[in-house]
PDB file of C-alpha atoms in Angstrom:
ATOM      1  CA  MET J 224       0.000   0.000   0.000  1.00 55.00           C
ATOM      2  CA  SER J 225       1.483   3.343  -1.040  1.00 80.00           C
ATOM      3  CA  ASN J 226       1.916   6.478   1.032  1.00 88.00           C
ATOM      4  CA  GLU J 227       0.376   9.897   0.416  1.00 89.00           C
ATOM      5  CA  LEU J 228       0.770  13.477   1.552  1.00 91.00           C
ATOM      6  CA  ILE J 229      -2.216  15.209   3.129  1.00 91.00           C
ATOM      7  CA  PHE J 230      -2.557  18.920   3.825  1.00 88.00           C
ATOM      8  CA  GLY J 231      -4.359  21.138   6.280  1.00 86.00           C
ATOM      9  CA  PHE J 232      -5.699  20.855   9.801  1.00 91.00           C
ATOM     10  CA  HIS J 233      -9.106  19.300   9.158  1.00 90.00           C
ATOM     11  CA  SER J 234      -7.822  16.306   7.210  1.00 90.00           C
ATOM     12  CA  ILE J 235      -4.883  15.687   9.553  1.00 93.00           C
ATOM     13  CA  GLU J 236      -7.034  16.001  12.677  1.00 93.00           C
ATOM     14  CA  ALA J 237      -9.588  13.599  11.207  1.00 91.00           C
ATOM     15  CA  ILE J 238      -6.968  10.901  10.627  1.00 92.00           C
ATOM     16  CA  LEU J 239      -5.486  11.505  14.079  1.00 93.00           C
ATOM     17  CA  ASN J 240      -8.930  10.912  15.556  1.00 91.00           C
ATOM     18  CA  ASN J 241      -9.838   7.912  13.412  1.00 89.00           C
ATOM     19  CA  ALA J 242      -6.654   6.123  12.338  1.00 91.00           C
ATOM     20  CA  PRO J 243      -3.480   7.478  13.979  1.00 94.00           C
ATOM     21  CA  GLU J 244      -1.618   4.295  13.034  1.00 94.00           C
ATOM     22  CA  ARG J 245      -1.545   5.524   9.422  1.00 93.00           C
ATOM     23  CA  PHE J 246       0.866   8.399  10.196  1.00 95.00           C
ATOM     24  CA  LEU J 247       4.505   8.143   9.179  1.00 95.00           C
ATOM     25  CA  GLU J 248       5.604  11.739   9.833  1.00 96.00           C
ATOM     26  CA  ILE J 249       4.215  15.241  10.229  1.00 96.00           C
ATOM     27  CA  TYR J 250       5.870  18.372   8.806  1.00 96.00           C
ATOM     28  CA  ALA J 251       4.981  21.654  10.519  1.00 94.00           C
ATOM     29  CA  LEU J 252       5.885  25.265   9.835  1.00 92.00           C
ATOM     30  CA  LYS J 253       8.856  26.330  11.936  1.00 91.00           C
ATOM     31  CA  GLY J 254       8.276  29.415  14.049  1.00 87.00           C
ATOM     32  CA  ARG J 255       4.488  29.229  13.935  1.00 84.00           C
ATOM     33  CA  GLU J 256       3.075  29.344  17.434  1.00 79.00           C
ATOM     34  CA  ASP J 257      -0.658  28.977  17.789  1.00 87.00           C
ATOM     35  CA  GLN J 258      -2.971  26.784  19.824  1.00 90.00           C
ATOM     36  CA  ARG J 259      -4.260  24.672  16.961  1.00 91.00           C
ATOM     37  CA  LEU J 260      -0.844  23.714  15.626  1.00 92.00           C
ATOM     38  CA  ASN J 261       0.437  23.019  19.134  1.00 92.00           C
ATOM     39  CA  GLN J 262      -2.573  20.799  19.802  1.00 93.00           C
ATOM     40  CA  VAL J 263      -1.982  18.726  16.664  1.00 93.00           C
ATOM     41  CA  VAL J 264       1.724  18.402  17.445  1.00 93.00           C
ATOM     42  CA  ASN J 265       1.018  17.344  21.040  1.00 93.00           C
ATOM     43  CA  ASP J 266      -1.637  14.829  19.964  1.00 94.00           C
ATOM     44  CA  ALA J 267       0.703  13.386  17.341  1.00 94.00           C
ATOM     45  CA  ARG J 268       3.528  12.965  19.811  1.00 94.00           C
ATOM     46  CA  LYS J 269       1.190  11.111  22.192  1.00 94.00           C
ATOM     47  CA  PHE J 270       0.877   8.475  19.467  1.00 94.00           C
ATOM     48  CA  GLY J 271       4.636   8.423  18.916  1.00 95.00           C
ATOM     49  CA  ILE J 272       4.393  10.197  15.563  1.00 96.00           C
ATOM     50  CA  SER J 273       7.509  12.053  14.462  1.00 95.00           C
ATOM     51  CA  VAL J 274       7.071  15.809  13.918  1.00 95.00           C
ATOM     52  CA  GLN J 275       9.602  17.697  11.800  1.00 95.00           C
ATOM     53  CA  PHE J 276       9.595  21.508  11.773  1.00 95.00           C
ATOM     54  CA  MET J 277      10.487  23.141   8.445  1.00 93.00           C
ATOM     55  CA  GLN J 278      10.996  26.615   7.016  1.00 94.00           C
ATOM     56  CA  ARG J 279       8.116  27.899   4.867  1.00 92.00           C
ATOM     57  CA  LYS J 280       9.976  27.468   1.558  1.00 93.00           C
ATOM     58  CA  ALA J 281      10.769  23.834   2.320  1.00 93.00           C
ATOM     59  CA  LEU J 282       7.174  23.216   3.409  1.00 92.00           C
ATOM     60  CA  ASP J 283       5.836  24.915   0.271  1.00 91.00           C
ATOM     61  CA  ASN J 284       8.111  22.755  -1.887  1.00 92.00           C
ATOM     62  CA  LYS J 285       6.910  19.594  -0.161  1.00 90.00           C
ATOM     63  CA  ALA J 286       3.277  20.647  -0.721  1.00 86.00           C
ATOM     64  CA  ASN J 287       3.991  21.145  -4.439  1.00 83.00           C
ATOM     65  CA  GLY J 288       1.734  24.173  -4.710  1.00 79.00           C
ATOM     66  CA  GLU J 289      -1.091  22.976  -2.453  1.00 80.00           C
ATOM     67  CA  GLN J 290      -2.436  25.232   0.315  1.00 82.00           C
ATOM     68  CA  HIS J 291      -1.100  23.434   3.366  1.00 89.00           C
ATOM     69  CA  GLN J 292      -2.019  25.805   6.262  1.00 88.00           C
ATOM     70  CA  GLY J 293       1.399  25.247   7.793  1.00 91.00           C
ATOM     71  CA  ILE J 294       1.070  21.505   8.295  1.00 93.00           C
ATOM     72  CA  ILE J 295       1.552  18.433   6.081  1.00 94.00           C
ATOM     73  CA  ALA J 296       1.508  14.744   6.943  1.00 94.00           C
ATOM     74  CA  ASN J 297       2.951  11.682   5.260  1.00 95.00           C
ATOM     75  CA  VAL J 298       0.492   8.838   5.852  1.00 94.00           C
ATOM     76  CA  LYS J 299      -0.130   5.304   4.707  1.00 92.00           C
ATOM     77  CA  ALA J 300      -2.878   5.238   2.094  1.00 86.00           C
ATOM     78  CA  ALA J 301      -6.209   4.116   3.491  1.00 84.00           C
ATOM     79  CA  ARG J 302      -7.741   0.787   2.518  1.00 85.00           C
ATOM     80  CA  PRO J 303      -9.993   1.328  -0.514  1.00 89.00           C
ATOM     81  CA  TYR J 304     -13.676   0.495  -0.164  1.00 94.00           C
ATOM     82  CA  ASN J 305     -15.272  -1.796  -2.747  1.00 94.00           C
ATOM     83  CA  GLU J 306     -18.475  -3.626  -3.676  1.00 95.00           C
ATOM     84  CA  LYS J 307     -18.270  -5.857  -0.582  1.00 96.00           C
ATOM     85  CA  ASP J 308     -18.324  -2.789   1.658  1.00 97.00           C
ATOM     86  CA  LEU J 309     -21.342  -1.502  -0.267  1.00 97.00           C
ATOM     87  CA  ASP J 310     -23.193  -4.773   0.360  1.00 97.00           C
ATOM     88  CA  ASP J 311     -22.331  -4.561   4.055  1.00 97.00           C
ATOM     89  CA  ILE J 312     -23.791  -1.043   4.312  1.00 97.00           C
ATOM     90  CA  ILE J 313     -27.034  -2.113   2.602  1.00 97.00           C
ATOM     91  CA  GLN J 314     -27.370  -5.041   5.002  1.00 96.00           C
ATOM     92  CA  ARG J 315     -26.534  -2.942   8.070  1.00 97.00           C
ATOM     93  CA  GLU J 316     -28.586   0.211   7.477  1.00 97.00           C
ATOM     94  CA  THR J 317     -32.375   0.251   7.739  1.00 95.00           C
ATOM     95  CA  THR J 318     -32.663   3.142   5.252  1.00 97.00           C
ATOM     96  CA  PRO J 319     -29.388   3.302   3.321  1.00 98.00           C
ATOM     97  CA  PHE J 320     -28.492   6.611   1.714  1.00 98.00           C
ATOM     98  CA  PHE J 321     -25.887   6.832  -1.049  1.00 98.00           C
ATOM     99  CA  LEU J 322     -24.383   9.482  -3.278  1.00 98.00           C
ATOM    100  CA  VAL J 323     -23.242   8.310  -6.711  1.00 98.00           C
ATOM    101  CA  LEU J 324     -20.781  10.446  -8.681  1.00 97.00           C
ATOM    102  CA  ASP J 325     -20.615   9.560 -12.372  1.00 96.00           C
ATOM    103  CA  GLY J 326     -17.617  11.113 -14.089  1.00 91.00           C
ATOM    104  CA  VAL J 327     -16.658  13.726 -11.488  1.00 94.00           C
ATOM    105  CA  THR J 328     -12.943  14.124 -12.198  1.00 94.00           C
ATOM    106  CA  ASP J 329     -11.993  17.285 -10.276  1.00 95.00           C
ATOM    107  CA  PRO J 330     -10.587  16.451  -6.801  1.00 94.00           C
ATOM    108  CA  HIS J 331     -11.887  19.783  -5.474  1.00 94.00           C
ATOM    109  CA  ASN J 332     -15.419  18.779  -6.451  1.00 96.00           C
ATOM    110  CA  LEU J 333     -14.930  15.298  -5.001  1.00 97.00           C
ATOM    111  CA  GLY J 334     -13.790  16.764  -1.692  1.00 96.00           C
ATOM    112  CA  ALA J 335     -16.700  19.204  -1.579  1.00 97.00           C
ATOM    113  CA  CYS J 336     -19.165  16.404  -2.353  1.00 97.00           C
ATOM    114  CA  LEU J 337     -17.704  14.271   0.441  1.00 97.00           C
ATOM    115  CA  ARG J 338     -18.081  17.172   2.856  1.00 97.00           C
ATOM    116  CA  SER J 339     -21.754  17.617   1.926  1.00 98.00           C
ATOM    117  CA  ALA J 340     -22.292  13.861   2.070  1.00 98.00           C
ATOM    118  CA  ASP J 341     -20.981  13.709   5.619  1.00 97.00           C
ATOM    119  CA  ALA J 342     -23.142  16.647   6.710  1.00 97.00           C
ATOM    120  CA  ALA J 343     -26.280  15.141   5.147  1.00 98.00           C
ATOM    121  CA  GLY J 344     -25.808  11.684   6.673  1.00 97.00           C
ATOM    122  CA  VAL J 345     -24.821   9.766   3.546  1.00 98.00           C
ATOM    123  CA  HIS J 346     -23.661   6.212   4.299  1.00 98.00           C
ATOM    124  CA  GLY J 347     -21.344   5.935   1.307  1.00 98.00           C
ATOM    125  CA  VAL J 348     -20.233   7.718  -1.869  1.00 98.00           C
ATOM    126  CA  ILE J 349     -20.062   5.455  -4.917  1.00 98.00           C
ATOM    127  CA  VAL J 350     -17.694   6.221  -7.808  1.00 97.00           C
ATOM    128  CA  PRO J 351     -16.410   4.242 -10.801  1.00 96.00           C
ATOM    129  CA  LYS J 352     -12.766   3.217 -10.611  1.00 93.00           C
ATOM    130  CA  ASP J 353     -12.110   4.759 -14.016  1.00 90.00           C
ATOM    131  CA  LYS J 354     -12.777   8.363 -15.055  1.00 86.00           C
ATOM    132  CA  SER J 355     -13.219   9.560 -11.508  1.00 93.00           C
ATOM    133  CA  ALA J 356     -11.231  11.898  -9.285  1.00 93.00           C
ATOM    134  CA  LYS J 357      -8.870  10.178  -6.876  1.00 91.00           C
ATOM    135  CA  LEU J 358      -8.981  10.694  -3.133  1.00 91.00           C
ATOM    136  CA  ASN J 359      -5.701  12.591  -3.022  1.00 89.00           C
ATOM    137  CA  GLY J 360      -4.406  15.282  -0.676  1.00 87.00           C
ATOM    138  CA  THR J 361      -6.378  17.996  -2.455  1.00 89.00           C
ATOM    139  CA  ALA J 362      -9.686  16.123  -2.163  1.00 93.00           C
ATOM    140  CA  ARG J 363      -9.015  15.310   1.484  1.00 92.00           C
ATOM    141  CA  LYS J 364      -8.232  18.938   2.337  1.00 90.00           C
ATOM    142  CA  VAL J 365     -11.400  20.230   0.654  1.00 93.00           C
ATOM    143  CA  ALA J 366     -13.423  17.500   2.380  1.00 93.00           C
ATOM    144  CA  CYS J 367     -12.404  18.961   5.775  1.00 91.00           C
ATOM    145  CA  GLY J 368     -12.199  15.557   7.443  1.00 90.00           C
ATOM    146  CA  ALA J 369     -15.192  13.943   5.701  1.00 93.00           C
ATOM    147  CA  ALA J 370     -12.879  11.709   3.647  1.00 92.00           C
ATOM    148  CA  GLU J 371     -12.142   9.823   6.879  1.00 91.00           C
ATOM    149  CA  THR J 372     -15.791   9.399   7.901  1.00 92.00           C
ATOM    150  CA  VAL J 373     -17.678   8.720   4.650  1.00 96.00           C
ATOM    151  CA  PRO J 374     -16.628   5.583   2.713  1.00 96.00           C
ATOM    152  CA  LEU J 375     -15.634   6.324  -0.890  1.00 97.00           C
ATOM    153  CA  ILE J 376     -16.656   3.101  -2.608  1.00 97.00           C
ATOM    154  CA  GLN J 377     -14.921   2.394  -5.904  1.00 96.00           C
ATOM    155  CA  VAL J 378     -16.790   0.019  -8.217  1.00 97.00           C
ATOM    156  CA  THR J 379     -15.631  -1.658 -11.411  1.00 95.00           C
ATOM    157  CA  ASN J 380     -18.899  -1.305 -13.323  1.00 96.00           C
ATOM    158  CA  LEU J 381     -21.183   1.531 -12.199  1.00 97.00           C
ATOM    159  CA  ALA J 382     -24.200   0.441 -14.256  1.00 96.00           C
ATOM    160  CA  ARG J 383     -24.033  -3.064 -12.806  1.00 97.00           C
ATOM    161  CA  THR J 384     -23.679  -1.652  -9.300  1.00 98.00           C
ATOM    162  CA  LEU J 385     -26.792   0.485  -9.771  1.00 98.00           C
ATOM    163  CA  ARG J 386     -28.687  -2.577 -10.962  1.00 97.00           C
ATOM    164  CA  ASP J 387     -27.528  -4.554  -7.930  1.00 97.00           C
ATOM    165  CA  ILE J 388     -28.491  -1.919  -5.365  1.00 98.00           C
ATOM    166  CA  LYS J 389     -31.889  -1.520  -7.037  1.00 97.00           C
ATOM    167  CA  GLU J 390     -32.450  -5.251  -6.602  1.00 97.00           C
ATOM    168  CA  ALA J 391     -31.566  -4.753  -2.916  1.00 97.00           C
ATOM    169  CA  GLY J 392     -34.379  -2.204  -2.565  1.00 97.00           C
ATOM    170  CA  VAL J 393     -32.508   1.081  -3.081  1.00 98.00           C
ATOM    171  CA  TRP J 394     -34.371   3.680  -5.183  1.00 98.00           C
ATOM    172  CA  VAL J 395     -31.962   5.269  -7.685  1.00 98.00           C
ATOM    173  CA  VAL J 396     -32.641   8.936  -8.471  1.00 98.00           C
ATOM    174  CA  GLY J 397     -30.622  10.623 -11.209  1.00 97.00           C
ATOM    175  CA  THR J 398     -30.280  14.348 -11.829  1.00 95.00           C
ATOM    176  CA  ALA J 399     -30.996  15.715 -15.306  1.00 91.00           C
ATOM    177  CA  GLY J 400     -31.967  19.209 -16.413  1.00 84.00           C
ATOM    178  CA  GLU J 401     -34.418  18.059 -19.092  1.00 87.00           C
ATOM    179  CA  THR J 402     -36.838  16.217 -16.802  1.00 92.00           C
ATOM    180  CA  ASP J 403     -40.054  17.837 -15.594  1.00 91.00           C
ATOM    181  CA  THR J 404     -39.817  16.522 -12.021  1.00 95.00           C
ATOM    182  CA  VAL J 405     -38.369  19.000  -9.528  1.00 96.00           C
ATOM    183  CA  VAL J 406     -36.267  17.465  -6.763  1.00 97.00           C
ATOM    184  CA  PHE J 407     -38.429  19.135  -4.089  1.00 97.00           C
ATOM    185  CA  ASP J 408     -41.517  17.318  -5.417  1.00 96.00           C
ATOM    186  CA  ALA J 409     -39.990  13.831  -5.493  1.00 96.00           C
ATOM    187  CA  ASN J 410     -40.423  11.313  -2.673  1.00 96.00           C
ATOM    188  CA  LEU J 411     -36.916  10.841  -1.289  1.00 97.00           C
ATOM    189  CA  THR J 412     -37.690   9.240   2.067  1.00 96.00           C
ATOM    190  CA  GLY J 413     -36.837   5.571   1.490  1.00 95.00           C
ATOM    191  CA  PRO J 414     -33.594   3.720   0.762  1.00 97.00           C
ATOM    192  CA  MET J 415     -32.004   6.112  -1.686  1.00 97.00           C
ATOM    193  CA  ALA J 416     -29.124   6.704  -4.085  1.00 98.00           C
ATOM    194  CA  ILE J 417     -28.750  10.193  -5.574  1.00 98.00           C
ATOM    195  CA  VAL J 418     -26.784  10.141  -8.837  1.00 98.00           C
ATOM    196  CA  MET J 419     -24.872  13.235  -9.958  1.00 97.00           C
ATOM    197  CA  GLY J 420     -23.291  13.414 -13.400  1.00 93.00           C
ATOM    198  CA  ALA J 421     -20.211  15.256 -14.582  1.00 86.00           C
ATOM    199  CA  GLU J 422     -20.449  18.984 -15.199  1.00 77.00           C
ATOM    200  CA  GLY J 423     -21.352  19.633 -18.808  1.00 75.00           C
ATOM    201  CA  ASP J 424     -21.851  16.026 -19.903  1.00 78.00           C
ATOM    202  CA  GLY J 425     -24.125  14.892 -17.077  1.00 86.00           C
ATOM    203  CA  MET J 426     -24.715  11.201 -16.459  1.00 92.00           C
ATOM    204  CA  ARG J 427     -23.549   8.650 -18.986  1.00 92.00           C
ATOM    205  CA  ARG J 428     -26.207   6.846 -21.018  1.00 92.00           C
ATOM    206  CA  LEU J 429     -25.973   3.522 -19.166  1.00 94.00           C
ATOM    207  CA  THR J 430     -26.068   5.292 -15.814  1.00 95.00           C
ATOM    208  CA  ARG J 431     -29.191   7.191 -16.835  1.00 94.00           C
ATOM    209  CA  GLU J 432     -30.872   3.993 -18.033  1.00 95.00           C
ATOM    210  CA  HIS J 433     -30.419   2.411 -14.602  1.00 96.00           C
ATOM    211  CA  CYS J 434     -32.104   5.282 -12.734  1.00 97.00           C
ATOM    212  CA  ASP J 435     -35.608   4.697 -11.383  1.00 97.00           C
ATOM    213  CA  GLU J 436     -36.423   8.397 -11.554  1.00 97.00           C
ATOM    214  CA  LEU J 437     -34.935  11.636 -12.868  1.00 97.00           C
ATOM    215  CA  VAL J 438     -35.169  14.967 -11.044  1.00 97.00           C
ATOM    216  CA  LYS J 439     -33.909  18.490 -11.604  1.00 95.00           C
ATOM    217  CA  ILE J 440     -33.062  21.524  -9.509  1.00 94.00           C
ATOM    218  CA  PRO J 441     -35.245  24.495 -10.569  1.00 93.00           C
ATOM    219  CA  MET J 442     -33.242  27.387 -11.999  1.00 89.00           C
ATOM    220  CA  VAL J 443     -34.785  30.859 -12.047  1.00 87.00           C
ATOM    221  CA  GLY J 444     -31.745  33.033 -12.748  1.00 83.00           C
ATOM    222  CA  SER J 445     -29.639  33.615 -15.840  1.00 83.00           C
ATOM    223  CA  VAL J 446     -27.259  30.673 -15.309  1.00 80.00           C
ATOM    224  CA  SER J 447     -28.277  27.298 -16.698  1.00 75.00           C
ATOM    225  CA  SER J 448     -26.533  24.992 -14.243  1.00 79.00           C
ATOM    226  CA  LEU J 449     -24.793  24.714 -10.882  1.00 88.00           C
ATOM    227  CA  ASN J 450     -21.354  23.453  -9.965  1.00 92.00           C
ATOM    228  CA  VAL J 451     -21.693  19.721  -9.329  1.00 94.00           C
ATOM    229  CA  SER J 452     -20.713  20.032  -5.669  1.00 95.00           C
ATOM    230  CA  VAL J 453     -23.315  22.774  -5.105  1.00 96.00           C
ATOM    231  CA  ALA J 454     -26.002  20.752  -6.892  1.00 95.00           C
ATOM    232  CA  THR J 455     -25.022  17.735  -4.818  1.00 97.00           C
ATOM    233  CA  GLY J 456     -25.525  19.697  -1.609  1.00 97.00           C
ATOM    234  CA  VAL J 457     -28.990  20.852  -2.710  1.00 97.00           C
ATOM    235  CA  CYS J 458     -30.134  17.310  -3.519  1.00 98.00           C
ATOM    236  CA  LEU J 459     -28.625  15.640  -0.445  1.00 98.00           C
ATOM    237  CA  PHE J 460     -30.116  18.138   1.944  1.00 98.00           C
ATOM    238  CA  GLU J 461     -33.533  17.766   0.327  1.00 98.00           C
ATOM    239  CA  VAL J 462     -33.294  14.052   1.169  1.00 98.00           C
ATOM    240  CA  LEU J 463     -32.301  14.971   4.724  1.00 97.00           C
ATOM    241  CA  ARG J 464     -35.152  17.496   4.982  1.00 97.00           C
ATOM    242  CA  GLN J 465     -37.732  14.939   3.888  1.00 97.00           C
ATOM    243  CA  ARG J 466     -36.366  12.268   6.202  1.00 94.00           C
ATOM    244  CA  SER J 467     -36.283  14.657   9.151  1.00 93.00           C
ATOM    245  CA  ALA J 468     -39.956  15.477   8.585  1.00 85.00           C
ATOM    246  CA  LEU J 469     -41.050  11.848   9.096  1.00 71.00           C
TER     247      LEU J 469
END
């Protein structure tokens, strides 16, 4: 299993809280004295994690252009989630709730979607192994810790996975601008998978064909679409709103 660099307080704190054994070393900005950095350093040392203090230029070079907030960590890559983990969630949860990302290739969007998924109570985010953003340091930083709490489930064949979860009783709702059904009018209270397509292209044909229902977000302004992470937040929180009303 390979190693990876992660950046920023939220992602590092999340791994410290959930899987401290993954840390190999932490690199912190030399001369920075504030409570948050000191807390992370102290917590890391309690687990026996090495902390190396570096000048800003050296830290910037190690981050390779990423916004690191004065702290970087070298960690063991997390175990990837797969179809078996998806089956386990469906068996375990009474009303499973999934987010499916079809062709989202920007790690910033992936991280933002993970953050919204965590906040809305999603049990897992499903992505195809190919043509999908990787859970790298950028995605983890944008996710603000959600990458450590929401399983990112990579599947070999997304269309087949949608068929399988439908057979398990999960209602698959895709998002498409050309449908007449507004997301706020759909019944989203049961076992649910919300499918978001790539910006511009939307869902692929096979993905669309495996949806039980298509919904859209109403647009009343001059723009014709939303960023995929923003649209994801709207749809996920409508599911949460409807479930909370029960």
